[in-house]
PDB file of C-alpha atoms in Angstrom:
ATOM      1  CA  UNK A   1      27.365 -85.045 -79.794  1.00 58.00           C
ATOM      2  CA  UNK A   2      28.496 -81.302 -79.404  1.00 61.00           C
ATOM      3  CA  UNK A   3      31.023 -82.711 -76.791  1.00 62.00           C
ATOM      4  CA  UNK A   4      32.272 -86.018 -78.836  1.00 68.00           C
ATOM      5  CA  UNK A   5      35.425 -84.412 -80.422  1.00 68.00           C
ATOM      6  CA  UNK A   6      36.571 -82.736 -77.479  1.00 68.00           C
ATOM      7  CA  UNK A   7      36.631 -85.924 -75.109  1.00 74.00           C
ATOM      8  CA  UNK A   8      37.876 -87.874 -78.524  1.00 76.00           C
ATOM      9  CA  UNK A   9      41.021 -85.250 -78.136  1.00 75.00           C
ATOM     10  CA  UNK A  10      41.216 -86.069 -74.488  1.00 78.00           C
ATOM     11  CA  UNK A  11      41.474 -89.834 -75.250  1.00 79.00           C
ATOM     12  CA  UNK A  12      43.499 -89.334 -78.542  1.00 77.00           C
ATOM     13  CA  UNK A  13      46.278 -87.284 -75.517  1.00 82.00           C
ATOM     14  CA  UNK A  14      45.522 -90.499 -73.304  1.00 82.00           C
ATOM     15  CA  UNK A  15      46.431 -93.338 -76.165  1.00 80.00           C
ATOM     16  CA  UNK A  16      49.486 -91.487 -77.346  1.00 80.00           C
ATOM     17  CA  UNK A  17      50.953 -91.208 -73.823  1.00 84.00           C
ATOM     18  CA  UNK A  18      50.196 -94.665 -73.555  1.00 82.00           C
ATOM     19  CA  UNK A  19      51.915 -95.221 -77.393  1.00 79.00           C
ATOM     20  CA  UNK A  20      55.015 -92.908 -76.545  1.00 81.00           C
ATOM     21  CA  UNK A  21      55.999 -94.396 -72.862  1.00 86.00           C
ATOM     22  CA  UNK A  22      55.467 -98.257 -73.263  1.00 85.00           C
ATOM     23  CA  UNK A  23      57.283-100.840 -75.186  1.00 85.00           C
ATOM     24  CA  UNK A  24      54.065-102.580 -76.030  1.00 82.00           C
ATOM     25  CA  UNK A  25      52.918 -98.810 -77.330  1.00 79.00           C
ATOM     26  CA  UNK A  26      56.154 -98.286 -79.243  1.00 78.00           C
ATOM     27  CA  UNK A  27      56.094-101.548 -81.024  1.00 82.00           C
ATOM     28  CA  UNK A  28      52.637-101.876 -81.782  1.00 80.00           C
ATOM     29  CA  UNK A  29      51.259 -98.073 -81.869  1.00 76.00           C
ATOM     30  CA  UNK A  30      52.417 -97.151 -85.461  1.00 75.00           C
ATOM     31  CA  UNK A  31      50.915-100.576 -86.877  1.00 78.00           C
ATOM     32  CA  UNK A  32      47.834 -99.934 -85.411  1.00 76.00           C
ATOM     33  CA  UNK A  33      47.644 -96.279 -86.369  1.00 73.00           C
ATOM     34  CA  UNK A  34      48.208 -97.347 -89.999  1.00 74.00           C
ATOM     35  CA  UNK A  35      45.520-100.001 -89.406  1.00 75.00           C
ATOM     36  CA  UNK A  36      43.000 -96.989 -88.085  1.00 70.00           C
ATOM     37  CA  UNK A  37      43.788 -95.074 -91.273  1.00 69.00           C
ATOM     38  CA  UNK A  38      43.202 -97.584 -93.396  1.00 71.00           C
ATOM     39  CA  UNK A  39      39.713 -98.316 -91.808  1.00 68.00           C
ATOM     40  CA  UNK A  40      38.757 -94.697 -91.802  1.00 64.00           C
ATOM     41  CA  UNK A  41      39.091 -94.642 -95.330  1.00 64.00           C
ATOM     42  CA  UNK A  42      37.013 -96.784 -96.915  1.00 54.00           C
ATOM     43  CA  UNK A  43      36.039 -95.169 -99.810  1.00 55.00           C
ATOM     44  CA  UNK A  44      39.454 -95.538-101.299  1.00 60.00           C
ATOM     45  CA  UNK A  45      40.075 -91.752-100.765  1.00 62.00           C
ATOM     46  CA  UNK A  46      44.451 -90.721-100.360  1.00 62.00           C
ATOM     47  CA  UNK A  47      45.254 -90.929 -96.692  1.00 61.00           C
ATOM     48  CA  UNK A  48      45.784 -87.792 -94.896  1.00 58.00           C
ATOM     49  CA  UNK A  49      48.570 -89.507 -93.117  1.00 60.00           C
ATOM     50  CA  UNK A  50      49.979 -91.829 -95.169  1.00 62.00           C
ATOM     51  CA  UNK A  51      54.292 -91.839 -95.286  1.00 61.00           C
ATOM     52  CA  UNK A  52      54.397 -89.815 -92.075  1.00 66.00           C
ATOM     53  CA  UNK A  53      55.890 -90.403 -88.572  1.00 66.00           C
ATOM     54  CA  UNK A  54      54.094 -91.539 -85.577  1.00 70.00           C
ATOM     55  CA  UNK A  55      54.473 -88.183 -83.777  1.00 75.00           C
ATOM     56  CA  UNK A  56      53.177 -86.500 -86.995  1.00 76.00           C
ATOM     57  CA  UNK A  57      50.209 -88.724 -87.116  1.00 74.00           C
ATOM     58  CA  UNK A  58      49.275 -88.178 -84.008  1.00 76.00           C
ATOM     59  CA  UNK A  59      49.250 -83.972 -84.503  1.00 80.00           C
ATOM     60  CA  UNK A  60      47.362 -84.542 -87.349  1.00 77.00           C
ATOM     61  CA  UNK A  61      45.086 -86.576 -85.653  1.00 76.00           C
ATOM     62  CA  UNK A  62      44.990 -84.171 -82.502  1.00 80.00           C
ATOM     63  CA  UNK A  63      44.441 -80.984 -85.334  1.00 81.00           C
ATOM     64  CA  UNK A  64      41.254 -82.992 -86.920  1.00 76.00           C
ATOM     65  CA  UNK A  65      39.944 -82.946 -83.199  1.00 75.00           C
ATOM     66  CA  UNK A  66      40.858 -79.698 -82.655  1.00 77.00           C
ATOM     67  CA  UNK A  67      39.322 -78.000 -85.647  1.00 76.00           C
ATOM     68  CA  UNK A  68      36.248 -80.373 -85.395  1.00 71.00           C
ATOM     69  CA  UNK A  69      35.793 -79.084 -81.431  1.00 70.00           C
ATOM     70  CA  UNK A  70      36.068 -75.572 -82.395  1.00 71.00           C
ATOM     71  CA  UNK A  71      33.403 -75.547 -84.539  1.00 68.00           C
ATOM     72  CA  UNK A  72      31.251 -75.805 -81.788  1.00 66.00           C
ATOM     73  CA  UNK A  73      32.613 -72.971 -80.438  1.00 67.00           C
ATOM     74  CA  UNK A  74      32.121 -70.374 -83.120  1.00 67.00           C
ATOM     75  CA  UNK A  75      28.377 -69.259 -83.147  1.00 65.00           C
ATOM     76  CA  UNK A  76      28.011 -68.115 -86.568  1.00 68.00           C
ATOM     77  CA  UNK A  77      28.979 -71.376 -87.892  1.00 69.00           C
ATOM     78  CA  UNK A  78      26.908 -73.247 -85.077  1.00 71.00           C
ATOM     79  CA  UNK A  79      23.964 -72.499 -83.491  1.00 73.00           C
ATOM     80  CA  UNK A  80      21.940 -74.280 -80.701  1.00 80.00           C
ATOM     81  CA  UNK A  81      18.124 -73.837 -80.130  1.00 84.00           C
ATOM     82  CA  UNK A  82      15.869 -75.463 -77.563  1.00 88.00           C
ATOM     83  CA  UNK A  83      12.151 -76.656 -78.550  1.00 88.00           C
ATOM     84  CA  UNK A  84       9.732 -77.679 -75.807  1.00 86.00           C
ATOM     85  CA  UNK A  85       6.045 -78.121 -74.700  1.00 85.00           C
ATOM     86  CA  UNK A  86       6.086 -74.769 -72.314  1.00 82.00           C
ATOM     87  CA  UNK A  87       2.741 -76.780 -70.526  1.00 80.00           C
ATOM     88  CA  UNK A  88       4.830 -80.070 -70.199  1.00 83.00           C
ATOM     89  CA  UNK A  89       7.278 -79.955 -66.837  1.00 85.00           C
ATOM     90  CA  UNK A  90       8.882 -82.636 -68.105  1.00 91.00           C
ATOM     91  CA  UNK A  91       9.686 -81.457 -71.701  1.00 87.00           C
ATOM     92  CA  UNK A  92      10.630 -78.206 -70.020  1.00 87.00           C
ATOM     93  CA  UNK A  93      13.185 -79.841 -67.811  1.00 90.00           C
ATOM     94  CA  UNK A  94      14.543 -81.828 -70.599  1.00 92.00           C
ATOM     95  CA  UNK A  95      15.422 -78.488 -72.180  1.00 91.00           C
ATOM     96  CA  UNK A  96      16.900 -76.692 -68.958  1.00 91.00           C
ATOM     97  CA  UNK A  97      19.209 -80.295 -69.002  1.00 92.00           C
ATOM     98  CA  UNK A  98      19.951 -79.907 -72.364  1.00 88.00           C
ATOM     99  CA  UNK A  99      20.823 -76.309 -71.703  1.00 88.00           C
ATOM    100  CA  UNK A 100      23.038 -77.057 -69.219  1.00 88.00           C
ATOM    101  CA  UNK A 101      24.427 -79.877 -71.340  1.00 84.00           C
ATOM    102  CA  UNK A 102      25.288 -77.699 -74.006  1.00 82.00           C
ATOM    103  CA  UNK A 103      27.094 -74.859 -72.014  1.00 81.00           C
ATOM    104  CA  UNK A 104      29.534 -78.136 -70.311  1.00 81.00           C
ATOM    105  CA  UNK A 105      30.250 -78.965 -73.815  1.00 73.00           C
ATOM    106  CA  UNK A 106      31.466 -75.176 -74.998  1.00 72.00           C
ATOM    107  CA  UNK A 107      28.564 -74.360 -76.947  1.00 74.00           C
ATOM    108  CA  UNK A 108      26.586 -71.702 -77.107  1.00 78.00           C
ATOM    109  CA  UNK A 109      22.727 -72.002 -77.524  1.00 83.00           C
ATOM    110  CA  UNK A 110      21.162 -69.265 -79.400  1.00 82.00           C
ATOM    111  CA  UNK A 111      17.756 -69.432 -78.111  1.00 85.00           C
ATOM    112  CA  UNK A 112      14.336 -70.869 -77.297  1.00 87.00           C
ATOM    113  CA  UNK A 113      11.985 -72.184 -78.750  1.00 86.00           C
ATOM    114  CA  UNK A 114       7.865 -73.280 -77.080  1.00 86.00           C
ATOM    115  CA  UNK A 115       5.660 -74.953 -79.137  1.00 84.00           C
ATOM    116  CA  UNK A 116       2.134 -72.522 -79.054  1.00 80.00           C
ATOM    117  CA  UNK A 117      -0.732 -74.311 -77.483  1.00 76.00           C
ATOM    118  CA  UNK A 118      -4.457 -73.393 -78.815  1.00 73.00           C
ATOM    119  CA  UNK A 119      -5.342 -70.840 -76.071  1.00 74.00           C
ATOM    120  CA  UNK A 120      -1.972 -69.517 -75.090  1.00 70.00           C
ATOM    121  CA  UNK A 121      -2.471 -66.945 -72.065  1.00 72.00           C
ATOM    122  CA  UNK A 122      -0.035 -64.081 -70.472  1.00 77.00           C
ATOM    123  CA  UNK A 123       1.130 -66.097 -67.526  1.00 79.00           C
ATOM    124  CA  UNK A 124       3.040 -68.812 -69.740  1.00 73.00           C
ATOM    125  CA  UNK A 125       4.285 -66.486 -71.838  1.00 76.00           C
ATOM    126  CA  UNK A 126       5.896 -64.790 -68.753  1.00 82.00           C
ATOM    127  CA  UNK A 127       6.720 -68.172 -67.056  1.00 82.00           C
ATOM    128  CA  UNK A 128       8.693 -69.507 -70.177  1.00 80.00           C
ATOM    129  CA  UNK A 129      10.212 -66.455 -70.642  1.00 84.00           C
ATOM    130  CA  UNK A 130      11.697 -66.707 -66.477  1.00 87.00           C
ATOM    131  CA  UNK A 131      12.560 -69.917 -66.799  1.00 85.00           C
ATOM    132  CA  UNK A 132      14.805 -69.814 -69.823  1.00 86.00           C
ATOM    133  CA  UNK A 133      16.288 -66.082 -69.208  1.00 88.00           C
ATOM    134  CA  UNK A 134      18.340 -64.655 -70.692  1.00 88.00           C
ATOM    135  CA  UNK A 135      17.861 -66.858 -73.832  1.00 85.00           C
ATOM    136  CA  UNK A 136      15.672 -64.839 -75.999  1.00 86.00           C
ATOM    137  CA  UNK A 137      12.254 -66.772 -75.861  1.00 85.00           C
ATOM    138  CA  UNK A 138       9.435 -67.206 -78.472  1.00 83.00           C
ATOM    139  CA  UNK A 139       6.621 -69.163 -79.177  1.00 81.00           C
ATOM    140  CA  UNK A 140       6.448 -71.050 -82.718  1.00 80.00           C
ATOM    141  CA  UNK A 141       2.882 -72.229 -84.427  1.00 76.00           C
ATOM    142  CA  UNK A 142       1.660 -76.037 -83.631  1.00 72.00           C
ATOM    143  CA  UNK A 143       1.283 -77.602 -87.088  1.00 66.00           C
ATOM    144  CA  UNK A 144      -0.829 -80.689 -86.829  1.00 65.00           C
ATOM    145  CA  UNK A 145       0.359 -83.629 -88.887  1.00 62.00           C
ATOM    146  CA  UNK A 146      -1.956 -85.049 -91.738  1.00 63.00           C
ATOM    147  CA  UNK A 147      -3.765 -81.846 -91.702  1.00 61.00           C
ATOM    148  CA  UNK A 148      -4.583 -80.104 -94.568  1.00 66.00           C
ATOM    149  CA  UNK A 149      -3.221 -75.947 -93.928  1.00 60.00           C
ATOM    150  CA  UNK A 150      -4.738 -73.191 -95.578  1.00 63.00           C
ATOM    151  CA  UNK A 151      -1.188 -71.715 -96.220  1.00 59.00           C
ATOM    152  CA  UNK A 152      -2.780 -68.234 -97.244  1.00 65.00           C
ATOM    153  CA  UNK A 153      -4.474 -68.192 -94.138  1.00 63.00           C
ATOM    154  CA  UNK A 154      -1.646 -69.456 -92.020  1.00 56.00           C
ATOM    155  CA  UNK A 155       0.872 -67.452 -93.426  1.00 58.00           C
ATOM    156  CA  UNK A 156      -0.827 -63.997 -93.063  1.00 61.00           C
ATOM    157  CA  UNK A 157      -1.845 -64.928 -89.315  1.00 60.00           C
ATOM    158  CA  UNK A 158       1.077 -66.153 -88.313  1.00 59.00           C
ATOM    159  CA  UNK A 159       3.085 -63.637 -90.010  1.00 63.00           C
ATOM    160  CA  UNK A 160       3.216 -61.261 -87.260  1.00 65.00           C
ATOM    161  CA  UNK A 161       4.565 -64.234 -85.016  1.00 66.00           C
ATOM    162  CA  UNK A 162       6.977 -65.538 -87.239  1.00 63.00           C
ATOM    163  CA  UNK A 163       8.405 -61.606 -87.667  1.00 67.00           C
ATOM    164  CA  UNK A 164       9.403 -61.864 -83.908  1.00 70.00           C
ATOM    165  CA  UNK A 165      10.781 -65.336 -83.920  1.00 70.00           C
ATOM    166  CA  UNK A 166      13.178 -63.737 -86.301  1.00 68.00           C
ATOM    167  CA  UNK A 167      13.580 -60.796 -84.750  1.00 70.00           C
ATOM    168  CA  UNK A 168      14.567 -62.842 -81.086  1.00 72.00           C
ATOM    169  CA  UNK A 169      16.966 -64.885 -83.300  1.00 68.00           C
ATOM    170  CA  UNK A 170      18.756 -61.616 -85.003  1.00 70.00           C
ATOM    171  CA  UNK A 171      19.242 -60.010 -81.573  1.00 71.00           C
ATOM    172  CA  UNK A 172      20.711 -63.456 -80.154  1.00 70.00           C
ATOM    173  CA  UNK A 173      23.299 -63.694 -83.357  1.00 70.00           C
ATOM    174  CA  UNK A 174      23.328 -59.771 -82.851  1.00 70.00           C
ATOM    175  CA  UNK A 175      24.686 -60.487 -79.136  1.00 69.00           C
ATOM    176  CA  UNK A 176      26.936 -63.105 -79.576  1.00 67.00           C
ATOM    177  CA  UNK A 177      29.269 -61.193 -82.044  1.00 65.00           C
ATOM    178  CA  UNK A 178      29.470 -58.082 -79.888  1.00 66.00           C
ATOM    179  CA  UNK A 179      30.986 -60.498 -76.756  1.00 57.00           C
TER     180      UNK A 179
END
């Protein structure tokens, strides 16, 4: 999803190419622009490219891409965060992946996130915190579902926990405007 808009911009480069250097693209491209406009607005809104050329439909088009890929890039209007079972190899592979994933597509994840088992001990805490370095790491509360919570009780026990998860993702936002 994060990297949609940028490969859209690679084939939107690909299709005019295609539009601007063959007959069959010359003749048919601006009919089937129009017909792509038309489609794309179905809720009767005024097209954003309506009465313009087919090289100014095509910036246009290439600017939409462009300002929809950049949001990715700009961390205080997108963030990323990983969640995963720190006891579960295979949900913490999926987020190493998805880590990984993230970075190919030009953004930046903030953070992580490990789901607290019942008895958490020292040596996960340390073993999450390796494997997902130098993303600040913390561990967030397991809420069952259907269960009643004492939200008094929760809330002042879990307080001190919560204050860090905070406090991790300040110092990640904190980070990412000073580079």
């Amino acid at each position: 999803m994060i990297g949609a808009s940028s490969k859209a911009r690679l084939y939107l480069k690909y299709l005019r190419n295609l539009a601007e250097k063959t007959d069959l693209g010359r003749v048919a491209g601006p009919s089937l622009i129009r017909l792509v406009d038309e489609a794309m607005n179905i809720r009767g809104s005024r097209s954003l490219l309506n009465r313009k050329m087919s090289a100014e439909i095509w910036d246009t088009l290439e600017q939409m891409l462009e300002r929809g890929s950049s949001a990715f890039l700009q961390p205080h209007k997108f963030g990323c965060f990983l969640v995963m079972d720190p006891n579960n190899p295979i949900s913490v592979n999926s987020a190493l992946r998805y880590w990984g994933c993230a970075i190919q597509a030009g953004a930046q994840v903030s953070g992580a996130f490990g789901i607290a088992p019942p008895h958490l001990d020292e040596e996960s805490v340390e073993r999450a915190k390796q494997n997902f370095f130098p993303l600040p790491f913390a561990f967030i509360p397991q809420v069952q579902v259907g269960f009643r919570l004492n939200w008094n009780e929760s809330c002042s026990t879990q307080l001190v926990k919560m204050r860090r998860i905070f406090f991790l993702c300040q110092q990640a936002i904190a980070a990412i405007y000073r580079q």
